[in-house]
Amino acid sequence: SAAQLQAALDAGGAIRLDIGNGTLVLAQQLRVTRATTLDAGGATLSGGGLVRVIEVSNPALANYTFNLLNATLANGNARNAGGTELARSGGAILNDHGAEPWRAVAIRLFNVRLAGNLAVQTAQDGGGGGLYVVGLSELTIVGSSIENNQGSNGGGLYSLGSAQVNLYDTTIADN
């Protein structure tokens, strides 16, 4: 269940989602706040067209890495989030940095598909339908695809102030 997955994310460490190629539709976004490796095993995490899929934040002000493997993040919708344009960014994944330490968090995606996610439509600095990140130590995306996402700036991907952005064998299309 989504509640069990959130409890595992709260604890951090290595997590293996065991629902095969099934889809877990979320009623609220998942939150990552510490070093975590989530292997979805080919599953889809869906925002159901209503909520963002994952928010990565750093309330402990620590250096850490979030690894996501073998997943599809689909149908996330940040447009419904309250607050600023930044809060409505990142339909699949959001890390807006806020008051957190600059370049303390790394996000790495391996064999991940970000598809059909929505972020704010009109904004000066918001967007990133698939992925919106600010001030990461590293963003690495390997063997993945970012497709059919929508957002005002960077329909598929928006990164500002990240120390490293690495894309390997990754397709970005139709955003």
GROMACS .gro file of C-alpha atoms in nm:
model
  175
    1SER     CA    1   0.000   0.000   0.000
    2ALA     CA    2   0.101   0.364  -0.031
    3ALA     CA    3   0.107   0.394   0.349
    4GLN     CA    4   0.351   0.101   0.377
    5LEU     CA    5   0.572   0.250   0.108
    6GLN     CA    6   0.571   0.590   0.281
    7ALA     CA    7   0.666   0.425   0.612
    8ALA     CA    8   0.959   0.253   0.439
    9LEU     CA    9   1.066   0.584   0.279
   10ASP     CA   10   1.047   0.751   0.621
   11ALA     CA   11   1.291   0.491   0.756
   12GLY     CA   12   1.523   0.524   0.454
   13GLY     CA   13   1.774   0.265   0.336
   14ALA     CA   14   1.713   0.001   0.070
   15ILE     CA   15   1.351  -0.059  -0.032
   16ARG     CA   16   1.220  -0.311  -0.284
   17LEU     CA   17   0.864  -0.258  -0.406
   18ASP     CA   18   0.716  -0.600  -0.470
   19ILE     CA   19   0.409  -0.547  -0.688
   20GLY     CA   20   0.560  -0.667  -1.016
   21ASN     CA   21   0.460  -0.452  -1.312
   22GLY     CA   22   0.152  -0.332  -1.124
   23THR     CA   23   0.046   0.026  -1.060
   24LEU     CA   24   0.022   0.193  -0.720
   25VAL     CA   25  -0.210   0.494  -0.745
   26LEU     CA   26  -0.136   0.754  -0.480
   27ALA     CA   27  -0.388   0.965  -0.293
   28GLN     CA   28  -0.107   1.191  -0.169
   29GLN     CA   29   0.252   1.247  -0.274
   30LEU     CA   30   0.531   1.031  -0.138
   31ARG     CA   31   0.805   1.212   0.057
   32VAL     CA   32   1.174   1.124   0.062
   33THR     CA   33   1.368   1.292   0.342
   34ARG     CA   34   1.679   1.076   0.390
   35ALA     CA   35   1.922   0.845   0.213
   36THR     CA   36   1.708   0.594   0.027
   37THR     CA   37   1.734   0.350  -0.261
   38LEU     CA   38   1.393   0.255  -0.397
   39ASP     CA   39   1.385  -0.030  -0.648
   40ALA     CA   40   1.032  -0.037  -0.785
   41GLY     CA   41   1.094  -0.363  -0.970
   42GLY     CA   42   0.917  -0.242  -1.286
   43ALA     CA   43   0.611  -0.101  -1.108
   44THR     CA   44   0.436   0.226  -1.184
   45LEU     CA   45   0.380   0.490  -0.919
   46SER     CA   46   0.093   0.706  -1.036
   47GLY     CA   47  -0.037   1.038  -0.913
   48GLY     CA   48  -0.372   0.939  -1.064
   49GLY     CA   49  -0.385   1.277  -1.239
   50LEU     CA   50  -0.445   1.442  -0.901
   51VAL     CA   51  -0.120   1.458  -0.698
   52ARG     CA   52   0.257   1.482  -0.746
   53VAL     CA   53   0.430   1.145  -0.723
   54ILE     CA   54   0.742   1.220  -0.510
   55GLU     CA   55   0.877   1.519  -0.320
   56VAL     CA   56   1.241   1.502  -0.213
   57SER     CA   57   1.321   1.734   0.078
   58ASN     CA   58   1.583   1.773   0.347
   59PRO     CA   59   1.435   1.871   0.684
   60ALA     CA   60   1.736   1.724   0.872
   61LEU     CA   61   1.973   1.948   0.669
   62ALA     CA   62   2.192   1.645   0.592
   63ASN     CA   63   2.388   1.533   0.286
   64TYR     CA   64   2.215   1.235   0.127
   65THR     CA   65   2.133   1.055  -0.199
   66PHE     CA   66   1.799   0.931  -0.327
   67ASN     CA   67   1.831   0.650  -0.583
   68LEU     CA   68   1.525   0.541  -0.782
   69LEU     CA   69   1.549   0.228  -0.995
   70ASN     CA   70   1.324   0.036  -1.235
   71ALA     CA   71   1.016   0.256  -1.207
   72THR     CA   72   0.760   0.449  -1.403
   73LEU     CA   73   0.632   0.770  -1.246
   74ALA     CA   74   0.319   0.864  -1.433
   75ASN     CA   75   0.018   1.092  -1.421
   76GLY     CA   76   0.154   1.313  -1.145
   77ASN     CA   77  -0.015   1.650  -1.117
   78ALA     CA   78   0.148   1.933  -0.923
   79ARG     CA   79  -0.095   2.192  -1.062
   80ASN     CA   80  -0.334   2.114  -0.776
   81ALA     CA   81  -0.073   2.182  -0.503
   82GLY     CA   82  -0.132   2.493  -0.299
   83GLY     CA   83   0.120   2.770  -0.258
   84THR     CA   84   0.372   2.932  -0.489
   85GLU     CA   85   0.459   2.844  -0.847
   86LEU     CA   86   0.749   2.640  -0.712
   87ALA     CA   87   0.509   2.431  -0.502
   88ARG     CA   88   0.316   2.359  -0.824
   89SER     CA   89   0.633   2.244  -1.006
   90GLY     CA   90   0.766   1.892  -1.057
   91GLY     CA   91   0.470   1.674  -1.152
   92ALA     CA   92   0.660   1.350  -1.096
   93ILE     CA   93   0.953   1.462  -0.875
   94LEU     CA   94   1.004   1.791  -0.690
   95ASN     CA   95   1.304   1.915  -0.496
   96ASP     CA   96   1.267   2.291  -0.465
   97HIS     CA   97   1.552   2.335  -0.213
   98GLY     CA   98   1.371   2.599  -0.007
   99ALA     CA   99   1.577   2.697   0.300
  100GLU     CA  100   1.774   2.372   0.290
  101PRO     CA  101   2.153   2.359   0.247
  102TRP     CA  102   2.270   2.426  -0.106
  103ARG     CA  103   2.393   2.115  -0.290
  104ALA     CA  104   2.335   1.870  -0.003
  105VAL     CA  105   2.103   1.625  -0.184
  106ALA     CA  106   2.173   1.404  -0.488
  107ILE     CA  107   1.904   1.236  -0.699
  108ARG     CA  108   1.991   0.943  -0.924
  109LEU     CA  109   1.744   0.771  -1.158
  110PHE     CA  110   1.825   0.438  -1.324
  111ASN     CA  111   1.584   0.279  -1.573
  112VAL     CA  112   1.307   0.523  -1.484
  113ARG     CA  113   1.029   0.650  -1.707
  114LEU     CA  114   0.866   0.987  -1.627
  115ALA     CA  115   0.551   1.011  -1.839
  116GLY     CA  116   0.234   1.217  -1.854
  117ASN     CA  117   0.310   1.441  -1.554
  118LEU     CA  118   0.185   1.800  -1.515
  119ALA     CA  119   0.338   2.109  -1.351
  120VAL     CA  120   0.243   2.476  -1.333
  121GLN     CA  121   0.144   2.609  -1.675
  122THR     CA  122   0.249   2.973  -1.644
  123ALA     CA  123   0.536   3.079  -1.420
  124GLN     CA  124   0.861   3.271  -1.433
  125ASP     CA  125   1.066   3.008  -1.250
  126GLY     CA  126   0.833   2.711  -1.204
  127GLY     CA  127   0.778   2.413  -1.430
  128GLY     CA  128   0.950   2.081  -1.483
  129GLY     CA  129   0.652   1.860  -1.562
  130GLY     CA  130   0.859   1.545  -1.515
  131LEU     CA  131   1.129   1.666  -1.277
  132TYR     CA  132   1.197   2.000  -1.104
  133VAL     CA  133   1.512   2.035  -0.895
  134VAL     CA  134   1.703   2.327  -0.746
  135GLY     CA  135   2.047   2.325  -0.586
  136LEU     CA  136   2.124   1.952  -0.596
  137SER     CA  137   2.476   1.824  -0.549
  138GLU     CA  138   2.404   1.586  -0.837
  139LEU     CA  139   2.127   1.487  -1.074
  140THR     CA  140   2.210   1.171  -1.269
  141ILE     CA  141   1.967   0.998  -1.504
  142VAL     CA  142   2.072   0.672  -1.672
  143GLY     CA  143   1.886   0.451  -1.921
  144SER     CA  144   1.563   0.640  -1.870
  145SER     CA  145   1.295   0.834  -2.059
  146ILE     CA  146   1.122   1.163  -1.989
  147GLU     CA  147   0.822   1.191  -2.219
  148ASN     CA  148   0.486   1.362  -2.261
  149ASN     CA  149   0.519   1.584  -1.953
  150GLN     CA  150   0.399   1.946  -1.934
  151GLY     CA  151   0.525   2.248  -1.742
  152SER     CA  152   0.590   2.617  -1.809
  153ASN     CA  153   0.970   2.589  -1.808
  154GLY     CA  154   1.130   2.257  -1.892
  155GLY     CA  155   0.825   2.047  -1.973
  156GLY     CA  156   1.029   1.735  -1.903
  157LEU     CA  157   1.316   1.856  -1.684
  158TYR     CA  158   1.407   2.175  -1.498
  159SER     CA  159   1.729   2.204  -1.298
  160LEU     CA  160   1.865   2.527  -1.152
  161GLY     CA  161   2.193   2.558  -0.961
  162SER     CA  162   2.270   2.187  -0.947
  163ALA     CA  163   2.645   2.118  -0.925
  164GLN     CA  164   2.624   1.827  -1.172
  165VAL     CA  165   2.359   1.722  -1.420
  166ASN     CA  166   2.442   1.393  -1.595
  167LEU     CA  167   2.223   1.224  -1.856
  168TYR     CA  168   2.332   0.891  -2.004
  169ASP     CA  169   2.135   0.683  -2.257
  170THR     CA  170   1.825   0.884  -2.172
  171THR     CA  171   1.550   1.005  -2.406
  172ILE     CA  172   1.372   1.336  -2.353
  173ALA     CA  173   1.085   1.369  -2.600
  174ASP     CA  174   0.743   1.526  -2.660
  175ASN     CA  175   0.744   1.744  -2.351
   0.00000   0.00000   0.00000
